[in-house]
Amino acid sequence: MTVKTPVSAGRRSVRLASVAAAATLAGLLSGPGSAADRSDAVAAVSYDCQLPSGPEQVSVEVRADFPESGEVGVEMSPQDVSITVELAGTDLASLLPADATTVVSSATLDVEVAQNNQAAQAQWTDFASPATSLTADEDVRLVHAGQVPSVTAGATGDVTFTAGKLTLELHVAADGQRTEADPVVLQCERGAEESGRLGAVPVVGEEPSGAPQTTKPGEPGDGSGEKNNAITVTPQDEPAEDPANPCPVDPPVGEMDTSDAPKPAPGADLVVRDLPGVYPGCAYAVGVANVRKLNGAMIINDPAKKPALISVYANKRSSTRRPTQAGGSFTQFDSIGNLKLPDAESTFLTFGFQPVSAKVEFENGPLTISTGTAIPHPPVRENFAVASFKQSLRLYDVKVNGVALDVGNDCRTASPFKVVLRGDFTKDPKYTNVLQGGLMSGVVTIPAFSGCGTGGEDLDSLFTASISGPGNAIIMNQGTTCIPIEPSTICPATMPVIPGSKP
């Protein structure tokens, strides 16, 4: 439903919501969010899965952003879909080998798409979960993400989405990669008392003249794209995978900046060597950021929302010093990377009812990763890992209740700000080197905004007051780095877990 604002009050409403509109940046720093015309829905469904010991009840959560409305004859589909399955540790122990320590899962969910008295079947297939560690007798949450087919309605009325059969494939994994062992397949049926309703989208518009092309009433479609009972289900085109290129990113470019790395204790000179570097590779890094002024946290590079890959040249330079009477030993390896995040989009309700949406463009400089070991005097040993880069943010396409708030083409942070993250050696996984990854954390200061507003209206102070300032904590988890030409590395790159998502 659209709430219309009187013309006389429209501009005033936009101005009143300007401060709140600035707060969208908090949700945008994390990467893609929900669009202004979508509604997040979460459905908890109980399933009966066939285990060796017999049927067991399993909890499943399906999350999706459904369009707020659709139009006759126009494709639509839920976005940011995830399927989370909770399995008891004892159940997994009965399914997997006794020595299994990590599992990788894939999920396929049958979904009925219905409108009026017509229905079609869609398959939400090839949903994948990252490698998940197993701990004896502890329950496991498997979070699967993927894309879903689009739906085209040939008539007006609500289109409903209902969960049906669920199929899980469990693969034993080693070093984040599934092994050659055959998967364990679980067939799960929705509980008898469960409705399975995931969401509904009202469809409006002009219906085509003449009777729609249909099959027999009530006959489900096969998801092939053929019109069935005036509902068409079209699988999304998946990009072709190239096994020879598991890192579809350009090699990193730019200069390294090691000014934030530790300095060795006074002593003998360092021997610095420029190295050819390990061949270009890629890695995933996901994390959580806190926005101090808003007292909230957000996910960065969300695994459920098409996360971006870091391109990496590992070990481009080394700095070493052997232990002497003048000082202890020191070793440092410097690597360079590039992270190109997609433009993000977010929406939220201000004042409890006013929808505000905006988009942001990320401009990241080269990423420098320095790792090493300092032994100032034996047996003292200090490991270190530092990642740093500069970033700017540009805000655009701001809308308040559907009314554009013109911030101009150059509404951005007044200057780049530096992000410095340091290896966390108190938690697991510790950051050891750029090939193995691990946890890093730091605190950033977001600078003031400038260039916001047009026609003589200056909105800089509004955005600055809402977002800018120090004390914004970040913790990141980098997965293993894939080097396609190096057989000893794990390819494709492994997806790490979001920090804090597991005990």
Coordinates of C-alpha atoms in Angstrom, one line a residue:
M1 CA 0.0 0.0 0.0
T2 CA 1.3 3.5 -0.9
V3 CA 0.6 6.4 1.4
K4 CA 0.3 9.6 -0.6
T5 CA 1.7 12.8 0.9
P6 CA -0.1 16.1 0.1
V7 CA 1.8 18.3 -2.2
S8 CA 2.0 21.1 0.3
A9 CA 3.5 18.7 2.9
G10 CA 5.7 16.8 0.6
R11 CA 8.8 19.0 0.8
R12 CA 8.4 19.5 4.5
S13 CA 8.3 15.7 5.1
V14 CA 11.4 15.3 3.0
R15 CA 13.2 18.0 5.0
L16 CA 12.1 16.5 8.3
A17 CA 13.3 13.1 7.3
S18 CA 16.7 14.3 6.1
V19 CA 18.5 13.5 9.3
A20 CA 17.0 10.1 9.4
A21 CA 17.8 9.6 5.7
A22 CA 21.5 10.1 6.6
A23 CA 21.3 7.2 9.0
T24 CA 20.8 4.9 6.0
L25 CA 24.6 4.9 5.7
A26 CA 24.8 2.7 8.8
G27 CA 23.0 0.0 7.0
L28 CA 24.8 0.6 3.7
L29 CA 28.3 0.1 5.1
S30 CA 27.7 -3.6 5.2
G31 CA 27.0 -4.0 1.5
P32 CA 23.8 -4.9 -0.3
G33 CA 20.6 -4.5 1.7
S34 CA 16.9 -4.7 0.9
A35 CA 15.5 -2.5 -1.7
A36 CA 12.8 0.1 -1.0
D37 CA 10.1 -1.9 -2.7
R38 CA 10.7 -5.2 -0.8
S39 CA 9.5 -6.7 2.5
D40 CA 11.6 -9.0 4.6
A41 CA 9.9 -12.2 5.6
V42 CA 11.0 -15.0 7.9
A43 CA 9.2 -18.4 8.1
A44 CA 10.0 -21.1 10.7
V45 CA 8.9 -24.5 9.4
S46 CA 9.2 -27.9 11.1
Y47 CA 10.2 -30.8 8.8
D48 CA 10.3 -34.6 9.3
C49 CA 13.6 -35.9 7.9
Q50 CA 14.4 -39.6 7.4
L51 CA 17.5 -40.6 9.4
P52 CA 18.9 -44.1 9.9
S53 CA 17.2 -44.2 13.2
G54 CA 13.9 -43.2 11.7
P55 CA 12.1 -39.8 11.1
E56 CA 13.4 -36.9 13.1
Q57 CA 11.9 -33.4 13.5
V58 CA 14.2 -30.7 12.1
S59 CA 13.8 -26.9 12.4
V60 CA 14.1 -24.9 9.2
E61 CA 14.1 -21.1 8.8
V62 CA 13.5 -19.6 5.4
R63 CA 14.3 -15.9 5.0
A64 CA 13.5 -13.8 1.9
D65 CA 12.9 -10.2 0.7
F66 CA 9.6 -10.4 -1.2
P67 CA 8.5 -7.5 -3.6
E68 CA 5.8 -5.4 -1.9
S69 CA 3.8 -5.7 -5.2
G70 CA 4.0 -7.1 -8.6
E71 CA 2.6 -6.3 -12.0
V72 CA 0.7 -8.6 -14.5
G73 CA 3.1 -9.9 -17.1
V74 CA 6.2 -8.6 -15.4
E75 CA 8.8 -11.0 -13.8
M76 CA 9.4 -10.8 -10.1
S77 CA 11.3 -12.9 -7.6
P78 CA 12.3 -12.9 -3.9
Q79 CA 15.8 -11.7 -3.2
D80 CA 18.4 -12.4 -0.5
V81 CA 17.0 -15.8 0.2
S82 CA 18.5 -18.1 2.8
I83 CA 17.5 -21.5 4.1
T84 CA 18.8 -22.3 7.6
V85 CA 18.7 -25.9 8.9
E86 CA 19.3 -26.8 12.5
L87 CA 20.5 -30.4 13.0
A88 CA 21.2 -32.0 16.4
G89 CA 24.8 -33.1 17.0
T90 CA 23.7 -36.7 17.7
D91 CA 21.8 -36.9 14.4
L92 CA 24.9 -35.7 12.5
A93 CA 27.0 -38.2 14.4
S94 CA 24.7 -41.0 13.1
L95 CA 25.0 -39.8 9.5
L96 CA 28.7 -38.9 9.1
P97 CA 32.0 -40.8 9.7
A98 CA 33.3 -40.7 13.2
D99 CA 36.4 -38.7 12.2
A100 CA 34.4 -36.0 10.3
T101 CA 35.2 -32.5 11.7
T102 CA 33.7 -30.3 9.0
V103 CA 30.6 -30.5 6.8
V104 CA 29.5 -28.7 3.7
S105 CA 25.8 -28.8 2.8
S106 CA 23.5 -28.0 -0.2
A107 CA 19.8 -27.6 -0.1
T108 CA 16.9 -27.8 -2.6
L109 CA 13.4 -26.6 -1.6
D110 CA 10.3 -27.3 -3.6
V111 CA 8.0 -24.2 -3.5
E112 CA 4.4 -24.0 -4.7
V113 CA 3.6 -20.7 -6.4
A114 CA -0.2 -20.1 -6.4
Q115 CA -2.6 -17.4 -7.4
N116 CA -6.4 -17.5 -7.3
N117 CA -7.1 -21.2 -8.1
Q118 CA -4.0 -21.7 -10.2
A119 CA -0.6 -23.1 -9.1
A120 CA 2.9 -23.9 -10.4
Q121 CA 5.9 -25.6 -8.9
A122 CA 9.3 -23.9 -8.5
Q123 CA 12.5 -25.4 -7.2
W124 CA 14.9 -23.3 -5.2
T125 CA 17.9 -25.5 -6.0
D126 CA 21.7 -25.5 -5.4
F127 CA 21.5 -23.4 -2.2
A128 CA 25.0 -23.9 -0.6
S129 CA 26.3 -23.5 2.9
P130 CA 30.0 -22.7 3.8
A131 CA 32.1 -25.2 5.5
T132 CA 30.9 -25.7 9.1
S133 CA 32.9 -27.1 12.0
L134 CA 31.5 -30.1 13.9
T135 CA 31.8 -30.4 17.7
A136 CA 30.8 -33.5 19.5
D137 CA 27.1 -33.5 20.6
E138 CA 26.6 -29.8 19.7
D139 CA 23.8 -28.7 17.4
V140 CA 24.8 -27.3 14.0
R141 CA 23.2 -24.4 12.0
L142 CA 23.7 -24.8 8.3
V143 CA 23.0 -21.5 6.5
H144 CA 22.4 -22.0 2.8
A145 CA 22.2 -19.1 0.2
G146 CA 21.3 -19.1 -3.5
Q147 CA 19.1 -17.7 -6.2
V148 CA 15.5 -18.5 -7.0
P149 CA 13.5 -18.6 -10.2
S150 CA 11.5 -15.6 -11.3
V151 CA 7.7 -15.7 -11.4
T152 CA 5.3 -14.0 -13.9
A153 CA 1.6 -13.8 -13.0
G154 CA -0.9 -13.6 -15.8
A155 CA -3.7 -12.2 -13.6
T156 CA -4.3 -9.9 -10.7
G157 CA -4.5 -11.1 -7.1
D158 CA -2.1 -12.3 -4.4
V159 CA 0.7 -14.7 -5.5
T160 CA 1.6 -17.0 -2.5
F161 CA 4.8 -18.9 -2.0
T162 CA 4.5 -22.2 0.1
A163 CA 7.4 -24.4 1.1
G164 CA 7.2 -28.1 0.2
K165 CA 9.7 -30.9 0.2
L166 CA 13.3 -30.2 1.3
T167 CA 16.4 -32.2 0.2
L168 CA 19.7 -31.8 1.9
E169 CA 23.1 -33.1 0.8
L170 CA 25.8 -33.3 3.4
H171 CA 29.4 -33.6 2.3
V172 CA 32.3 -34.3 4.6
A173 CA 34.8 -31.6 4.2
A174 CA 38.6 -31.2 4.9
D175 CA 40.4 -27.9 4.9
G176 CA 37.1 -26.2 3.9
Q177 CA 36.7 -28.4 0.8
R178 CA 34.3 -31.2 0.3
T179 CA 36.0 -34.6 0.0
E180 CA 35.4 -37.2 -2.7
A181 CA 33.2 -39.3 -0.4
D182 CA 29.6 -39.7 -1.5
P183 CA 27.2 -37.2 0.1
V184 CA 24.6 -38.2 2.7
V185 CA 21.2 -37.3 1.3
L186 CA 18.3 -36.4 3.6
Q187 CA 14.7 -36.3 2.3
C188 CA 12.5 -34.1 4.5
E189 CA 8.7 -33.6 4.3
R190 CA 7.0 -30.6 5.8
G191 CA 5.3 -31.3 9.1
A192 CA 1.6 -32.2 8.9
E193 CA 0.5 -29.3 11.0
E194 CA 2.7 -26.8 9.2
S195 CA 1.3 -24.4 6.6
G196 CA 4.7 -23.7 5.0
R197 CA 3.6 -20.2 3.9
L198 CA 6.7 -18.2 3.1
G199 CA 5.1 -15.0 1.8
A200 CA 2.7 -13.3 -0.6
V201 CA 2.9 -10.6 -3.3
P202 CA -0.1 -8.7 -4.4
V203 CA -0.2 -8.4 -8.2
V204 CA -1.9 -5.4 -9.9
G205 CA -2.3 -4.2 -13.5
E206 CA -4.3 -4.9 -16.6
E207 CA -5.1 -8.5 -17.4
P208 CA -4.6 -9.6 -21.0
S209 CA -7.7 -10.2 -23.1
G210 CA -8.8 -13.7 -23.8
A211 CA -8.4 -16.9 -21.8
P212 CA -4.9 -17.6 -20.5
Q213 CA -3.0 -20.5 -21.8
T214 CA -3.3 -23.2 -19.1
T215 CA -2.9 -26.8 -18.6
K216 CA -5.5 -28.8 -16.7
P217 CA -6.8 -27.0 -13.6
G218 CA -4.7 -27.6 -10.6
E219 CA -1.9 -29.4 -12.5
P220 CA 1.5 -28.2 -11.2
G221 CA 4.0 -26.7 -13.6
D222 CA 7.5 -28.2 -14.1
G223 CA 9.4 -24.9 -13.7
S224 CA 10.6 -25.1 -17.3
G225 CA 9.3 -21.6 -18.2
E226 CA 6.2 -22.8 -20.0
K227 CA 3.0 -20.9 -19.1
N228 CA 1.0 -23.0 -16.6
N229 CA -2.3 -21.8 -15.2
A230 CA -1.4 -18.2 -16.0
I231 CA 1.8 -18.5 -13.8
T232 CA 5.2 -18.8 -15.4
V233 CA 8.2 -19.9 -13.5
T234 CA 11.6 -19.1 -15.1
P235 CA 14.8 -20.3 -13.6
Q236 CA 17.4 -17.6 -13.3
D237 CA 20.4 -17.8 -15.6
E238 CA 23.4 -18.9 -13.7
P239 CA 26.9 -17.6 -14.8
A240 CA 28.9 -20.3 -16.4
E241 CA 31.6 -21.6 -14.0
D242 CA 35.1 -22.0 -15.4
P243 CA 36.9 -24.7 -13.4
A244 CA 40.2 -23.3 -14.8
N245 CA 39.5 -19.9 -13.3
P246 CA 38.1 -20.2 -9.7
C247 CA 39.2 -16.5 -9.1
P248 CA 37.0 -14.4 -11.5
V249 CA 38.6 -11.1 -10.3
D250 CA 41.3 -8.9 -11.9
P251 CA 44.8 -9.1 -10.3
P252 CA 45.4 -6.3 -7.7
V253 CA 47.1 -3.1 -8.7
G254 CA 48.6 -0.2 -6.7
E255 CA 51.3 0.5 -4.2
M256 CA 51.6 -1.2 -0.8
D257 CA 51.5 1.0 2.3
T258 CA 53.2 -0.8 5.3
S259 CA 53.2 2.3 7.6
D260 CA 50.8 0.5 10.0
A261 CA 52.9 -2.6 10.4
P262 CA 55.1 -3.1 13.5
K263 CA 58.6 -1.8 13.5
P264 CA 61.5 -4.0 14.5
A265 CA 63.4 -3.2 17.6
P266 CA 66.7 -1.2 17.1
G267 CA 69.5 -3.4 15.8
A268 CA 71.0 -4.6 12.6
D269 CA 69.7 -3.4 9.2
L270 CA 66.7 -5.2 7.6
V271 CA 67.3 -7.1 4.4
V272 CA 64.4 -6.0 2.1
R273 CA 63.6 -8.0 -1.0
D274 CA 61.0 -7.3 -3.7
L275 CA 59.6 -10.7 -4.7
P276 CA 57.7 -11.8 -7.8
G277 CA 54.9 -12.7 -5.4
V278 CA 52.7 -15.8 -5.5
Y279 CA 50.5 -15.8 -8.6
P280 CA 47.2 -13.8 -8.3
G281 CA 44.6 -15.4 -6.1
C282 CA 41.4 -14.6 -4.3
A283 CA 39.8 -14.9 -0.9
Y284 CA 36.5 -14.1 0.9
A285 CA 36.4 -11.8 4.0
V286 CA 33.2 -11.3 6.0
G287 CA 32.7 -9.4 9.2
V288 CA 30.7 -7.3 11.6
A289 CA 30.9 -3.5 12.1
N290 CA 29.5 -1.4 14.9
V291 CA 28.2 2.1 14.3
R292 CA 28.8 3.8 17.6
K293 CA 26.3 6.8 17.2
L294 CA 23.5 4.5 16.3
N295 CA 24.3 1.8 18.9
G296 CA 23.9 -0.9 16.3
A297 CA 25.9 -3.5 14.4
M298 CA 25.8 -4.8 10.8
I299 CA 27.2 -7.6 8.6
I300 CA 30.0 -6.7 6.1
N301 CA 30.1 -8.6 2.8
D302 CA 27.2 -10.9 3.9
P303 CA 27.7 -14.4 2.7
A304 CA 24.0 -14.6 1.9
K305 CA 24.1 -11.6 -0.4
K306 CA 26.6 -12.3 -3.2
P307 CA 29.8 -11.4 -1.3
A308 CA 32.7 -9.9 -3.2
L309 CA 36.1 -11.6 -3.6
I310 CA 39.4 -10.0 -2.6
S311 CA 42.0 -10.3 -5.3
V312 CA 45.4 -11.0 -3.8
Y313 CA 49.1 -11.0 -4.7
A314 CA 50.6 -12.8 -1.8
N315 CA 54.2 -12.2 -0.5
K316 CA 55.2 -9.3 -2.8
R317 CA 58.0 -8.2 -0.5
S318 CA 59.9 -9.6 2.4
S319 CA 61.9 -7.9 5.2
T320 CA 64.2 -10.1 7.4
R321 CA 66.8 -9.7 10.0
R322 CA 68.9 -12.5 11.5
P323 CA 69.4 -12.5 15.3
T324 CA 72.6 -10.7 16.3
Q325 CA 74.1 -9.1 19.4
A326 CA 72.7 -5.8 18.2
G327 CA 69.1 -7.0 18.1
G328 CA 66.7 -10.0 17.8
S329 CA 65.3 -11.5 14.6
F330 CA 62.5 -10.1 12.6
T331 CA 60.5 -11.4 9.6
Q332 CA 57.8 -9.6 7.6
F333 CA 55.9 -10.5 4.4
D334 CA 53.8 -7.9 2.6
S335 CA 50.9 -8.7 0.2
I336 CA 48.6 -6.5 -1.8
G337 CA 45.0 -6.9 -2.5
N338 CA 42.0 -5.1 -4.1
L339 CA 38.4 -5.3 -2.8
K340 CA 35.7 -3.9 -5.2
L341 CA 32.4 -3.9 -3.3
P342 CA 29.1 -3.5 -5.3
D343 CA 27.0 -0.4 -4.8
A344 CA 24.8 -1.0 -1.8
E345 CA 21.1 -0.2 -1.3
S346 CA 19.1 0.0 1.9
T347 CA 15.7 1.0 3.3
F348 CA 14.2 1.5 6.7
L349 CA 11.3 3.2 8.5
T350 CA 12.0 6.5 10.2
F351 CA 9.6 7.8 12.9
G352 CA 8.1 4.3 12.8
F353 CA 6.4 4.8 9.5
Q354 CA 8.5 6.9 7.0
P355 CA 10.3 4.7 4.5
V356 CA 13.8 6.0 3.5
S357 CA 16.0 4.4 0.9
A358 CA 19.5 5.3 -0.4
K359 CA 22.4 3.8 -2.4
V360 CA 26.1 4.1 -1.7
E361 CA 29.2 3.7 -3.8
F362 CA 32.3 2.3 -2.2
E363 CA 35.7 3.6 -3.3
N364 CA 38.5 1.4 -1.9
G365 CA 42.2 1.9 -2.2
P366 CA 44.8 -0.9 -2.4
L367 CA 44.7 -3.3 0.5
T368 CA 48.1 -4.0 2.2
I369 CA 48.4 -7.1 4.4
S370 CA 51.6 -7.5 6.4
T371 CA 52.3 -10.6 8.5
G372 CA 55.4 -11.7 10.4
T373 CA 57.2 -12.6 13.6
A374 CA 59.4 -10.5 15.8
I375 CA 61.7 -12.1 18.4
P376 CA 63.2 -9.0 20.2
H377 CA 65.0 -11.3 22.6
P378 CA 64.6 -15.1 22.9
P379 CA 62.4 -16.7 23.9
V380 CA 59.9 -13.8 23.5
R381 CA 58.0 -14.3 20.3
E382 CA 55.5 -11.8 18.9
N383 CA 53.4 -12.7 15.9
F384 CA 51.6 -9.9 14.0
A385 CA 49.2 -9.4 11.1
V386 CA 48.0 -6.0 9.9
A387 CA 45.6 -5.1 7.0
S388 CA 45.0 -1.5 6.0
F389 CA 43.4 0.4 3.1
K390 CA 41.7 3.8 2.5
Q391 CA 38.0 4.1 1.7
S392 CA 35.6 6.8 0.6
L393 CA 31.8 6.7 0.5
R394 CA 29.4 8.4 -2.0
L395 CA 25.7 8.6 -1.3
Y396 CA 23.1 8.9 -4.0
D397 CA 19.5 8.1 -5.1
V398 CA 18.1 9.0 -1.7
K399 CA 14.2 8.7 -1.4
V400 CA 11.9 9.5 1.5
N401 CA 8.5 7.8 1.2
G402 CA 9.2 7.5 -2.5
V403 CA 10.0 11.2 -2.9
A404 CA 13.5 12.0 -4.2
L405 CA 15.8 13.9 -1.8
D406 CA 18.3 15.4 -4.2
V407 CA 21.7 15.1 -2.6
G408 CA 23.6 15.8 -5.8
N409 CA 26.2 13.7 -7.6
D410 CA 29.0 14.3 -5.1
C411 CA 27.7 13.6 -1.6
R412 CA 30.6 11.8 -0.1
T413 CA 32.9 11.6 2.9
A414 CA 35.0 14.8 2.7
S415 CA 38.2 12.8 2.7
P416 CA 39.2 9.1 2.5
F417 CA 39.4 7.4 5.9
K418 CA 41.8 4.7 6.8
V419 CA 40.7 1.2 7.9
V420 CA 43.4 -0.6 9.9
L421 CA 42.7 -4.1 11.2
R422 CA 45.1 -6.2 13.3
G423 CA 45.3 -10.0 13.7
D424 CA 43.5 -11.3 16.7
F425 CA 45.6 -13.9 18.4
T426 CA 43.3 -14.4 21.3
K427 CA 40.5 -16.0 19.3
D428 CA 40.1 -18.8 16.9
P429 CA 40.9 -18.8 14.0
K430 CA 44.1 -16.8 14.6
Y431 CA 45.4 -14.9 11.6
T432 CA 48.6 -16.6 10.6
N433 CA 49.2 -15.5 7.0
V434 CA 47.4 -14.3 3.9
L435 CA 47.0 -17.8 2.5
Q436 CA 45.3 -19.3 5.6
G437 CA 43.4 -16.2 6.8
G438 CA 41.8 -15.7 10.2
L439 CA 40.3 -13.0 12.4
M440 CA 41.3 -9.3 12.3
S441 CA 39.8 -6.4 14.2
G442 CA 40.1 -2.6 14.5
V443 CA 38.4 0.7 15.1
V444 CA 37.7 3.3 12.4
T445 CA 36.8 7.0 12.3
I446 CA 34.2 8.1 9.7
P447 CA 35.0 11.7 8.5
A448 CA 32.5 14.5 7.9
F449 CA 30.4 14.6 4.7
S450 CA 30.6 17.2 2.0
G451 CA 29.0 18.0 -1.4
C452 CA 25.5 16.9 -0.2
G453 CA 22.6 18.9 -1.5
T454 CA 21.6 21.0 -4.5
G455 CA 19.9 24.3 -5.3
G456 CA 21.6 26.0 -2.4
E457 CA 20.5 23.5 0.2
D458 CA 23.4 22.2 2.3
L459 CA 22.8 18.8 3.8
D460 CA 26.4 18.1 4.9
S461 CA 25.8 18.8 8.6
L462 CA 22.9 16.4 8.7
F463 CA 24.8 13.4 7.4
T464 CA 27.8 14.3 9.5
A465 CA 25.8 14.5 12.7
S466 CA 24.1 11.1 12.0
I467 CA 27.1 9.0 11.1
S468 CA 30.6 10.7 11.3
G469 CA 32.9 10.2 14.3
P470 CA 35.3 7.8 16.0
G471 CA 34.9 4.5 17.8
N472 CA 33.3 2.3 15.1
A473 CA 34.6 -1.2 15.8
I474 CA 35.1 -3.8 13.0
I475 CA 36.0 -7.5 13.2
M476 CA 36.6 -9.5 10.0
N477 CA 37.2 -13.1 9.3
Q478 CA 39.2 -14.0 6.1
G479 CA 38.9 -17.4 4.6
T480 CA 41.7 -19.3 2.9
T481 CA 43.2 -17.9 -0.3
C482 CA 42.8 -19.7 -3.6
I483 CA 45.9 -19.5 -5.9
P484 CA 44.6 -21.3 -9.1
I485 CA 48.1 -22.0 -10.4
E486 CA 49.3 -23.3 -7.0
P487 CA 48.1 -26.8 -6.3
S488 CA 48.8 -26.6 -2.6
T489 CA 46.1 -24.0 -2.0
I490 CA 42.4 -24.6 -1.6
C491 CA 40.3 -23.7 -4.6
P492 CA 37.7 -22.2 -4.9
A493 CA 38.3 -19.9 -1.9
T494 CA 36.5 -20.9 1.2
M495 CA 33.7 -18.8 2.8
P496 CA 34.5 -18.1 6.4
V497 CA 31.8 -17.8 9.1
I498 CA 30.6 -14.4 10.3
P499 CA 32.4 -13.4 13.5
G500 CA 30.2 -14.0 16.5
S501 CA 27.8 -16.2 14.7
K502 CA 29.1 -19.3 16.5
P503 CA 30.0 -19.8 20.2

